[in-house]
Coordinates of C-alpha atoms in Angstrom, one line a residue:
M5 CA 22.0 -33.3 -49.5
S6 CA 20.3 -35.2 -46.7
K7 CA 20.6 -38.5 -48.6
P8 CA 23.3 -39.8 -51.0
V9 CA 22.4 -38.5 -54.4
R10 CA 21.1 -41.2 -56.8
V11 CA 19.8 -40.3 -60.2
R12 CA 18.8 -42.4 -63.2
F13 CA 18.6 -42.1 -67.0
A14 CA 15.8 -44.4 -68.1
P15 CA 15.5 -44.6 -71.9
S16 CA 13.2 -46.9 -73.8
P17 CA 15.0 -49.2 -76.4
T18 CA 12.6 -48.2 -79.2
G19 CA 15.3 -46.9 -81.7
P20 CA 18.3 -44.6 -81.8
L21 CA 19.0 -42.3 -78.9
H22 CA 18.1 -38.7 -79.8
I23 CA 20.6 -36.0 -78.6
G24 CA 17.8 -34.7 -76.4
G25 CA 18.1 -38.0 -74.5
V26 CA 21.9 -37.7 -74.4
R27 CA 21.5 -34.3 -72.8
T28 CA 19.1 -35.7 -70.2
A29 CA 21.7 -38.4 -69.4
L30 CA 24.4 -35.7 -69.3
F31 CA 22.6 -33.5 -66.9
N32 CA 21.8 -36.4 -64.6
Y33 CA 25.5 -37.5 -64.8
L34 CA 26.8 -34.0 -64.0
F35 CA 24.4 -33.6 -61.1
A36 CA 25.4 -37.0 -59.7
K37 CA 29.1 -36.4 -60.0
K38 CA 28.8 -32.8 -58.6
H39 CA 27.3 -34.3 -55.4
N40 CA 29.4 -37.4 -55.3
G41 CA 26.4 -39.4 -56.1
T42 CA 25.5 -42.4 -58.3
F43 CA 24.4 -42.4 -62.0
I44 CA 22.1 -45.3 -63.0
L45 CA 21.1 -46.5 -66.4
R46 CA 17.8 -48.3 -66.3
I47 CA 16.2 -49.8 -69.5
E48 CA 12.5 -49.1 -69.6
D49 CA 11.4 -51.8 -72.0
T50 CA 7.8 -52.6 -70.9
D51 CA 6.4 -51.4 -74.3
Q52 CA 7.3 -54.6 -76.1
N53 CA 5.3 -53.5 -79.2
R54 CA 7.9 -50.8 -79.9
F55 CA 10.9 -52.7 -78.7
V56 CA 13.8 -52.6 -81.2
E57 CA 16.5 -55.3 -81.2
G58 CA 19.9 -53.7 -80.7
A59 CA 18.6 -50.4 -79.4
E60 CA 19.8 -51.1 -75.8
N61 CA 23.4 -51.7 -77.1
Y62 CA 23.2 -48.5 -79.1
I63 CA 22.2 -46.6 -76.0
E64 CA 25.1 -48.0 -74.0
E65 CA 27.6 -47.4 -76.7
S66 CA 26.4 -43.8 -77.2
L67 CA 26.8 -43.0 -73.5
K68 CA 30.3 -44.7 -73.4
W69 CA 31.4 -42.7 -76.5
C70 CA 30.3 -39.5 -74.9
G71 CA 32.2 -40.2 -71.7
I72 CA 29.0 -40.6 -69.6
I73 CA 30.1 -43.5 -67.4
V74 CA 27.4 -45.6 -65.8
D75 CA 27.7 -46.5 -62.1
E76 CA 24.9 -49.0 -61.9
G77 CA 23.0 -50.7 -64.7
V78 CA 22.6 -53.9 -66.7
N79 CA 25.7 -56.0 -65.9
T80 CA 27.2 -53.1 -64.0
N81 CA 27.2 -53.1 -60.2
E82 CA 23.6 -54.4 -60.0
K83 CA 22.9 -53.4 -56.5
F84 CA 19.2 -52.9 -57.1
G85 CA 18.8 -55.1 -60.2
P86 CA 17.6 -56.2 -62.5
Y87 CA 17.8 -53.0 -64.4
R88 CA 15.6 -54.0 -67.3
Q89 CA 11.9 -53.4 -66.5
S90 CA 10.9 -56.5 -68.5
E91 CA 12.8 -58.6 -66.0
R92 CA 10.9 -57.0 -63.0
K93 CA 7.3 -57.9 -64.0
E94 CA 6.4 -59.7 -60.8
I95 CA 7.4 -56.7 -58.8
Y96 CA 5.0 -54.4 -60.6
K97 CA 2.0 -56.8 -60.3
Q98 CA 2.5 -56.9 -56.5
Y99 CA 2.4 -53.1 -56.2
A100 CA -0.6 -52.7 -58.6
E101 CA -2.6 -55.1 -56.4
Q102 CA -1.5 -53.1 -53.4
L103 CA -3.1 -50.0 -54.9
I104 CA -6.3 -51.9 -55.5
A105 CA -6.3 -53.2 -51.9
S106 CA -5.8 -49.7 -50.5
G107 CA -8.6 -48.3 -52.7
N108 CA -6.3 -46.2 -54.9
A109 CA -6.8 -48.2 -58.0
Y110 CA -9.5 -50.4 -59.7
Y111 CA -10.0 -53.0 -62.4
A112 CA -11.5 -51.8 -65.7
F113 CA -12.8 -54.3 -68.3
D114 CA -13.8 -51.9 -71.1
T115 CA -12.8 -53.2 -74.5
A116 CA -10.9 -51.0 -76.9
D117 CA -13.9 -50.9 -79.2
A118 CA -16.2 -49.7 -76.4
L119 CA -13.8 -46.9 -75.4
D120 CA -13.5 -45.9 -79.0
A121 CA -17.2 -45.7 -79.3
H122 CA -17.4 -43.5 -76.2
R123 CA -14.8 -41.1 -77.7
K124 CA -16.7 -40.8 -80.9
D125 CA -20.0 -40.2 -79.0
H126 CA -18.3 -37.3 -77.1
E127 CA -16.8 -35.9 -80.3
T128 CA -20.2 -35.7 -82.0
E129 CA -21.3 -33.5 -79.0
G130 CA -18.2 -31.4 -79.2
K131 CA -16.7 -32.9 -76.0
T132 CA -13.6 -34.9 -75.0
F133 CA -14.0 -38.3 -73.4
I134 CA -12.0 -38.6 -70.2
Y135 CA -12.1 -41.7 -68.1
N136 CA -12.4 -40.3 -64.6
W137 CA -14.7 -39.3 -61.8
H138 CA -17.2 -37.8 -64.2
N139 CA -18.2 -41.1 -65.9
R140 CA -16.5 -44.0 -64.2
K141 CA -19.6 -44.9 -62.1
K142 CA -22.4 -43.9 -64.5
G143 CA -22.9 -47.5 -65.6
R144 CA -21.7 -47.3 -69.2
L145 CA -18.2 -48.2 -68.2
V146 CA -17.3 -51.6 -67.0
N147 CA -15.1 -51.6 -63.9
S148 CA -14.8 -52.9 -60.4
L149 CA -16.2 -49.6 -59.0
V150 CA -19.7 -50.6 -60.5
L151 CA -19.3 -54.3 -60.4
T152 CA -19.6 -56.4 -57.3
E153 CA -16.6 -58.1 -55.9
V154 CA -18.1 -61.4 -57.0
E155 CA -18.7 -60.1 -60.6
T156 CA -15.2 -58.6 -60.7
Q157 CA -13.6 -61.8 -59.6
A158 CA -15.6 -63.9 -62.0
K159 CA -14.3 -61.8 -64.9
L160 CA -10.7 -62.1 -63.7
D161 CA -11.2 -65.9 -63.3
A162 CA -12.7 -66.2 -66.8
G163 CA -9.6 -64.5 -68.2
H164 CA -11.2 -61.3 -69.4
D165 CA -8.8 -58.7 -70.6
Y166 CA -8.5 -55.8 -68.1
V167 CA -6.4 -52.9 -67.0
I168 CA -5.8 -51.5 -63.6
R169 CA -6.5 -47.7 -63.5
F170 CA -5.5 -45.2 -60.9
L171 CA -8.4 -43.7 -58.9
S172 CA -7.7 -40.0 -59.3
P173 CA -9.5 -38.0 -56.5
Q174 CA -12.3 -35.6 -57.1
D175 CA -12.3 -31.9 -56.1
E176 CA -8.7 -31.7 -54.9
T177 CA -5.9 -29.3 -55.6
L178 CA -2.4 -30.8 -56.0
H179 CA 0.7 -28.7 -55.1
L180 CA 3.7 -29.7 -57.2
T181 CA 7.3 -28.6 -56.9
D182 CA 9.9 -28.6 -59.6
I183 CA 13.5 -27.5 -59.1
I184 CA 13.6 -25.7 -62.5
R185 CA 10.0 -24.5 -62.7
G186 CA 9.1 -23.8 -59.1
E187 CA 5.7 -24.2 -57.5
M188 CA 2.7 -25.4 -59.5
T189 CA -0.9 -26.3 -58.8
I190 CA -3.3 -28.5 -60.6
E191 CA -7.0 -29.5 -60.1
T192 CA -7.6 -33.2 -59.9
N193 CA -10.9 -32.9 -61.7
I194 CA -9.2 -32.4 -65.0
L195 CA -7.1 -35.6 -64.7
D196 CA -8.0 -39.0 -66.1
D197 CA -7.6 -42.3 -64.4
K198 CA -4.4 -43.4 -66.0
V199 CA -3.8 -47.1 -66.8
L200 CA -1.1 -48.6 -64.5
F201 CA -1.1 -52.3 -65.3
K202 CA -2.5 -54.5 -68.1
S203 CA -3.7 -58.1 -68.1
D204 CA -0.6 -59.1 -70.2
G205 CA 1.4 -58.9 -67.0
L206 CA 3.2 -55.7 -67.9
P207 CA 2.9 -52.3 -66.2
T208 CA 2.6 -49.0 -68.0
Y209 CA 5.4 -46.4 -67.7
H210 CA 3.8 -44.6 -64.8
L211 CA 3.6 -47.5 -62.4
A212 CA 7.0 -49.1 -63.3
N213 CA 8.7 -45.7 -63.2
I214 CA 7.5 -44.9 -59.7
V215 CA 8.1 -48.3 -58.3
D216 CA 11.6 -48.6 -59.7
D217 CA 12.5 -45.1 -58.6
H218 CA 11.4 -45.9 -55.0
L219 CA 13.1 -49.3 -54.9
M220 CA 16.3 -48.0 -56.4
E221 CA 16.3 -45.1 -53.9
I222 CA 16.3 -42.4 -56.6
T223 CA 16.6 -39.0 -54.9
H224 CA 16.3 -36.7 -57.9
V225 CA 14.3 -37.3 -61.1
I226 CA 15.8 -35.2 -63.9
R227 CA 14.0 -35.7 -67.1
G228 CA 12.6 -34.0 -70.2
E229 CA 9.8 -31.5 -70.3
E230 CA 7.6 -33.9 -72.1
W231 CA 7.1 -35.7 -68.8
L232 CA 5.8 -32.6 -67.0
P233 CA 2.1 -33.5 -67.6
S234 CA 2.8 -36.8 -65.8
L235 CA 4.0 -35.1 -62.6
A236 CA 0.6 -34.8 -61.0
L237 CA -0.1 -38.6 -61.4
H238 CA 3.4 -39.4 -60.1
Y239 CA 2.9 -37.2 -57.0
Q240 CA -0.4 -39.0 -56.4
L241 CA 1.2 -42.4 -56.7
Y242 CA 3.9 -41.6 -54.2
D243 CA 1.2 -40.5 -51.8
A244 CA -0.9 -43.6 -52.5
F245 CA 2.0 -45.8 -51.6
G246 CA 3.0 -43.7 -48.6
W247 CA 6.5 -43.1 -50.0
D248 CA 8.8 -40.1 -49.8
K249 CA 9.0 -38.3 -53.2
P250 CA 12.2 -37.6 -55.0
E251 CA 12.9 -34.1 -56.1
F252 CA 11.9 -33.4 -59.7
A253 CA 13.5 -31.3 -62.4
H254 CA 12.0 -31.1 -65.9
L255 CA 14.5 -30.0 -68.6
P256 CA 13.5 -27.6 -71.3
L257 CA 12.9 -28.8 -74.9
I258 CA 15.7 -28.7 -77.5
L259 CA 14.2 -26.5 -80.3
K260 CA 14.7 -26.4 -84.0
P261 CA 17.4 -24.0 -85.3
T262 CA 14.5 -21.6 -86.1
G263 CA 13.5 -21.7 -82.5
K264 CA 10.0 -22.9 -83.3
G265 CA 9.1 -26.5 -82.4
K266 CA 11.0 -29.5 -81.0
L267 CA 14.1 -30.6 -82.8
S268 CA 13.5 -33.7 -84.9
K269 CA 15.4 -36.1 -87.2
R270 CA 13.7 -34.4 -90.1
D271 CA 15.3 -31.1 -89.2
G272 CA 18.7 -32.7 -89.2
D273 CA 18.0 -34.4 -92.6
K274 CA 16.8 -31.1 -94.1
L275 CA 19.6 -28.9 -92.8
G276 CA 22.5 -31.4 -92.9
F277 CA 23.4 -32.3 -89.3
P278 CA 22.9 -35.3 -87.1
V279 CA 20.4 -35.6 -84.3
F280 CA 21.8 -38.9 -83.0
P281 CA 25.2 -39.5 -81.3
L282 CA 26.1 -42.5 -83.4
A283 CA 25.0 -43.5 -86.9
Y284 CA 22.0 -45.8 -86.9
K285 CA 20.6 -48.2 -89.4
D286 CA 16.9 -49.1 -89.3
D287 CA 16.7 -52.8 -89.9
K288 CA 13.1 -52.6 -91.1
T289 CA 13.5 -49.9 -93.7
G290 CA 17.2 -50.0 -94.3
E291 CA 17.4 -46.3 -93.7
M292 CA 20.7 -45.0 -92.3
S293 CA 20.7 -42.0 -90.0
R294 CA 23.8 -39.9 -89.5
G295 CA 25.6 -39.8 -86.2
Y296 CA 27.9 -37.2 -84.6
R297 CA 30.7 -39.7 -84.3
E298 CA 30.6 -40.8 -87.9
D299 CA 30.3 -37.2 -89.1
G300 CA 33.6 -36.4 -87.5
Y301 CA 32.6 -34.7 -84.3
F302 CA 34.7 -35.3 -81.2
P303 CA 32.8 -36.6 -78.1
E304 CA 34.1 -33.5 -76.2
T305 CA 32.2 -31.4 -78.8
V306 CA 28.9 -33.2 -78.2
I307 CA 29.2 -32.9 -74.4
N308 CA 30.1 -29.2 -74.6
F309 CA 27.4 -28.1 -76.9
L310 CA 24.7 -30.2 -75.2
A311 CA 25.6 -28.7 -71.8
F312 CA 24.8 -25.3 -73.2
L313 CA 21.4 -26.4 -74.4
G314 CA 19.3 -25.1 -71.5
W315 CA 22.1 -24.4 -69.0
N316 CA 24.5 -21.6 -68.6
P317 CA 27.4 -21.3 -66.2
G318 CA 26.8 -17.6 -65.4
T319 CA 30.2 -16.7 -66.8
E320 CA 31.7 -16.0 -70.3
Q321 CA 33.4 -19.4 -70.4
E322 CA 32.2 -21.6 -73.2
I323 CA 34.8 -24.4 -73.4
F324 CA 34.5 -26.9 -70.6
S325 CA 36.1 -30.2 -69.9
M326 CA 33.9 -32.9 -68.3
D327 CA 35.5 -32.2 -64.9
E328 CA 34.9 -28.4 -65.3
L329 CA 31.3 -29.1 -66.2
I330 CA 30.8 -31.2 -63.1
A331 CA 32.3 -28.5 -60.9
A332 CA 30.2 -25.7 -62.5
F333 CA 26.8 -27.5 -63.0
D334 CA 23.8 -26.5 -61.0
L335 CA 20.2 -27.2 -61.7
D336 CA 19.3 -23.7 -60.6
R337 CA 21.0 -22.4 -63.7
V338 CA 18.9 -24.5 -66.1
N339 CA 16.4 -22.4 -68.0
K340 CA 12.7 -23.0 -68.2
S341 CA 12.3 -22.0 -71.8
G342 CA 13.4 -24.1 -74.8
A343 CA 16.9 -24.1 -76.0
R344 CA 17.5 -23.4 -79.7
F345 CA 19.8 -25.8 -81.5
D346 CA 22.6 -24.1 -83.4
P347 CA 24.4 -26.3 -86.0
D348 CA 27.1 -23.6 -86.6
K349 CA 27.9 -23.5 -82.9
T350 CA 28.5 -27.2 -82.8
K351 CA 31.0 -26.8 -85.7
W352 CA 32.7 -24.0 -83.7
F353 CA 33.1 -26.3 -80.8
N354 CA 34.5 -29.1 -83.0
H355 CA 37.0 -26.6 -84.5
H356 CA 38.2 -25.9 -81.0
Y357 CA 38.6 -29.5 -80.1
M358 CA 40.3 -30.2 -83.4
Q359 CA 43.1 -28.0 -82.3
E360 CA 43.5 -29.9 -79.1
Q361 CA 43.9 -33.3 -80.7
Y362 CA 47.3 -34.9 -81.1
N363 CA 48.6 -34.6 -84.7
D364 CA 49.6 -38.2 -84.9
D365 CA 46.1 -39.3 -84.0
L366 CA 44.6 -37.0 -86.6
A367 CA 47.1 -38.2 -89.2
K368 CA 46.1 -41.8 -88.6
S369 CA 42.4 -40.9 -88.9
F370 CA 43.1 -38.9 -92.1
K371 CA 45.2 -41.7 -93.6
D372 CA 42.5 -44.3 -92.9
M373 CA 39.8 -42.0 -94.4
Q374 CA 41.7 -41.1 -97.6
P375 CA 42.6 -43.8 -100.1
E376 CA 45.1 -41.6 -101.8
L377 CA 47.3 -41.7 -98.7
A378 CA 47.5 -45.5 -98.5
D379 CA 51.2 -45.5 -99.4
I380 CA 52.2 -42.2 -97.8
D381 CA 54.3 -42.3 -94.6
V382 CA 52.1 -41.4 -91.6
N383 CA 54.9 -39.2 -90.3
Y384 CA 54.7 -37.1 -93.4
V385 CA 50.9 -36.9 -93.1
E386 CA 51.4 -35.8 -89.5
L387 CA 53.6 -32.9 -90.6
V388 CA 50.9 -31.8 -93.1
V389 CA 48.2 -32.1 -90.5
A390 CA 50.1 -29.7 -88.2
L391 CA 50.0 -27.1 -91.0
I392 CA 46.3 -27.3 -92.0
K393 CA 44.3 -28.4 -88.9
E394 CA 43.8 -24.8 -87.8
R395 CA 41.6 -24.2 -90.9
A396 CA 39.6 -27.4 -90.4
N397 CA 36.4 -28.3 -88.5
F398 CA 36.6 -32.0 -89.3
V399 CA 39.2 -34.5 -90.4
S400 CA 37.0 -34.9 -93.5
D401 CA 38.1 -31.3 -94.4
F402 CA 41.8 -32.2 -94.5
W403 CA 42.0 -33.5 -98.1
E404 CA 40.6 -30.3 -99.6
L405 CA 43.0 -28.3 -97.5
S406 CA 46.1 -30.4 -98.2
H407 CA 45.8 -32.4 -101.5
F408 CA 48.6 -30.4 -103.0
F409 CA 51.1 -31.8 -100.4
F410 CA 50.5 -35.3 -101.9
Q411 CA 49.6 -34.7 -105.6
T412 CA 50.9 -32.2 -108.2
P413 CA 48.1 -29.8 -109.0
T414 CA 46.6 -30.5 -112.4
D415 CA 44.0 -27.7 -112.5
L416 CA 44.6 -24.0 -112.0
D417 CA 42.1 -21.7 -110.4
E418 CA 41.1 -19.2 -113.2
K419 CA 40.6 -16.2 -110.9
A420 CA 44.0 -17.0 -109.3
V421 CA 45.7 -17.1 -112.7
K422 CA 44.2 -13.7 -113.7
K423 CA 45.4 -12.2 -110.4
A424 CA 48.8 -13.8 -110.1
W425 CA 50.2 -14.3 -113.6
K426 CA 51.5 -11.2 -115.3
E427 CA 53.6 -10.6 -118.4
D428 CA 56.9 -10.8 -116.5
S429 CA 55.9 -13.8 -114.4
P430 CA 57.7 -16.4 -116.6
E431 CA 61.0 -14.6 -116.3
I432 CA 60.6 -14.1 -112.5
M433 CA 59.6 -17.7 -111.9
T434 CA 62.5 -19.0 -114.0
K435 CA 64.9 -17.0 -111.8
V436 CA 63.2 -18.2 -108.7
M437 CA 64.1 -21.8 -109.7
T438 CA 67.7 -20.8 -110.0
V439 CA 67.6 -19.2 -106.5
L440 CA 66.0 -22.4 -105.0
E441 CA 68.6 -24.6 -106.7
S442 CA 71.3 -22.7 -104.8
V443 CA 69.7 -23.6 -101.4
E444 CA 71.8 -26.6 -100.3
D445 CA 70.1 -27.4 -97.0
F446 CA 66.5 -27.1 -98.0
T447 CA 64.9 -26.1 -94.7
V448 CA 62.1 -23.6 -94.2
E449 CA 64.5 -21.1 -92.7
N450 CA 67.1 -21.4 -95.4
I451 CA 64.5 -21.2 -98.2
Q452 CA 62.9 -18.1 -96.7
T453 CA 66.2 -16.4 -96.1
E454 CA 67.5 -17.0 -99.7
L455 CA 64.3 -16.1 -101.5
K456 CA 63.4 -13.0 -99.5
G457 CA 67.0 -11.8 -99.8
W458 CA 66.9 -12.2 -103.5
I459 CA 63.6 -10.4 -103.8
T460 CA 64.8 -7.5 -101.7
K461 CA 68.2 -7.3 -103.5
N462 CA 66.4 -7.1 -106.9
E463 CA 63.7 -4.7 -105.6
I464 CA 60.9 -6.9 -106.8
G465 CA 57.5 -6.6 -105.3
F466 CA 56.8 -9.6 -102.9
G467 CA 53.4 -10.2 -104.5
K468 CA 55.0 -10.5 -108.0
V469 CA 57.0 -13.5 -106.7
M470 CA 54.9 -15.1 -103.9
M471 CA 51.5 -15.1 -105.8
P472 CA 52.7 -17.0 -108.9
L473 CA 54.9 -19.2 -106.7
R474 CA 51.8 -20.2 -104.6
L475 CA 49.9 -20.7 -107.8
A476 CA 52.6 -23.1 -109.0
L477 CA 52.6 -25.1 -105.7
V478 CA 48.9 -25.2 -104.9
G479 CA 47.0 -24.4 -108.1
A480 CA 45.3 -21.6 -106.2
L481 CA 46.0 -18.6 -104.0
Q482 CA 45.4 -20.4 -100.7
G483 CA 47.0 -22.8 -98.3
P484 CA 49.7 -22.7 -95.5
E485 CA 52.9 -20.7 -95.7
V486 CA 54.6 -21.1 -99.1
F487 CA 58.0 -21.9 -97.4
D488 CA 56.4 -24.7 -95.4
I489 CA 54.9 -26.2 -98.6
M490 CA 58.2 -26.1 -100.4
Y491 CA 60.0 -27.7 -97.5
L492 CA 57.6 -30.6 -97.3
I493 CA 57.3 -31.4 -101.0
G494 CA 61.1 -30.9 -101.4
K495 CA 63.3 -29.0 -103.8
D496 CA 62.9 -31.2 -106.8
E497 CA 59.1 -31.3 -106.7
T498 CA 59.0 -27.5 -106.0
K499 CA 61.1 -26.8 -109.1
R500 CA 59.0 -29.2 -111.1
R501 CA 55.8 -27.5 -110.2
I502 CA 57.2 -24.0 -111.0
E503 CA 58.5 -25.3 -114.4
N504 CA 55.1 -26.9 -115.1
L505 CA 53.4 -23.5 -114.4
V506 CA 55.8 -21.6 -116.7
N507 CA 55.3 -24.2 -119.5
T508 CA 51.5 -24.2 -119.1
L509 CA 51.0 -20.4 -118.9
G510 CA 54.1 -19.1 -120.7
S511 CA 53.7 -15.4 -121.4
K512 CA 49.9 -15.6 -121.2

């Protein structure tokens, strides 16, 4: 790279951060760290009508939870601050006026009602109204291109509402370059004269974005595909200011699990998975949206599955640490086509990271989550977790997999009873209790040695012993090793459960 790499993630604080936004932040972060560059968080809050209190904090907390560390941002190494656009208003006005002075922009005084009437007139004729070279000087529109300087200034002095529009050139061909999508061309005649600045003193996204990227010395703009239609205008703005352009890379959409259409919150609600990193409550409606953190996903899971939405390493490797992702990441390996979201794959990733967690941490989380464990020693819970976590995707799965370690089963699985309990089962289980009573040091190894030795000596089928024994301990034919269960619940509880089963089922 000829310049030090500087990239930015620039969300709007209009609500919760979609995982598509987190992926954009992640790809920017990976690219910056790969090239020893700087990752910047800029808050683009110029749209005050859609501003949501608390959304900025939500964005910051989401990135922090995911392990995406900000190098520059609000209250963080503010080298080019401020980093909230609402605090940079005077800067934008200066550059908007510069574009007017250079002839690249103009004042437009058309009211909203007048523009709406123009649109309706065009619709009745089967046409689409576009504010550009085709109609801006025909006299029906009110702007500084048809007004004299004196008339224009009079309107400004009188406090008339106005916008500043970019003067898009006529009959030109723009040549655009995107790292992911390659070379593109577009004819300027199909472009409209976008609004850059409004009389309320705030810029639109387009002007603020370009000015900030230039002043903050952004070298690469890595953003979502939805901004691709704006690339032509942004190219023209850089040229109008006489500034060097950053390199652009537009990331593919994240698609619904069906592969058709952009992933939305509705898809998550319908199919039962989050689309936000953290849970979010809408203060206006009271609606609570699920979050990956609260649903029991590990941040490593979210980072890993997001990395694979639109990018592949070119190898068979699927599990990456953040450092490994940084080393492997390359924009050249980002796809153009949309990436289908796979809820089952996210669970697969979470299952993997579950196995990598420390058992004591998982035990604490499990204990905090489950009221029935309030009085249970966390060290005992940790021993149980070690036996069951391989079967779990989430900590919330633990209780179903382990409740029999903490409570004597009260219900018996009917199918298990039919399969495990035979005519001679009461006699066999009664003898098993005698064998277990003889085990003085009740360890897994000793239990296993004594019981298996007795089974072999008496030439009894293992299934005739182990299935009803598991049924007594668990209430079903599932769970960890029988010998591990007996060791953890202890000799007395083991015998009590066998006796309960014999008394309950008898010679049934």
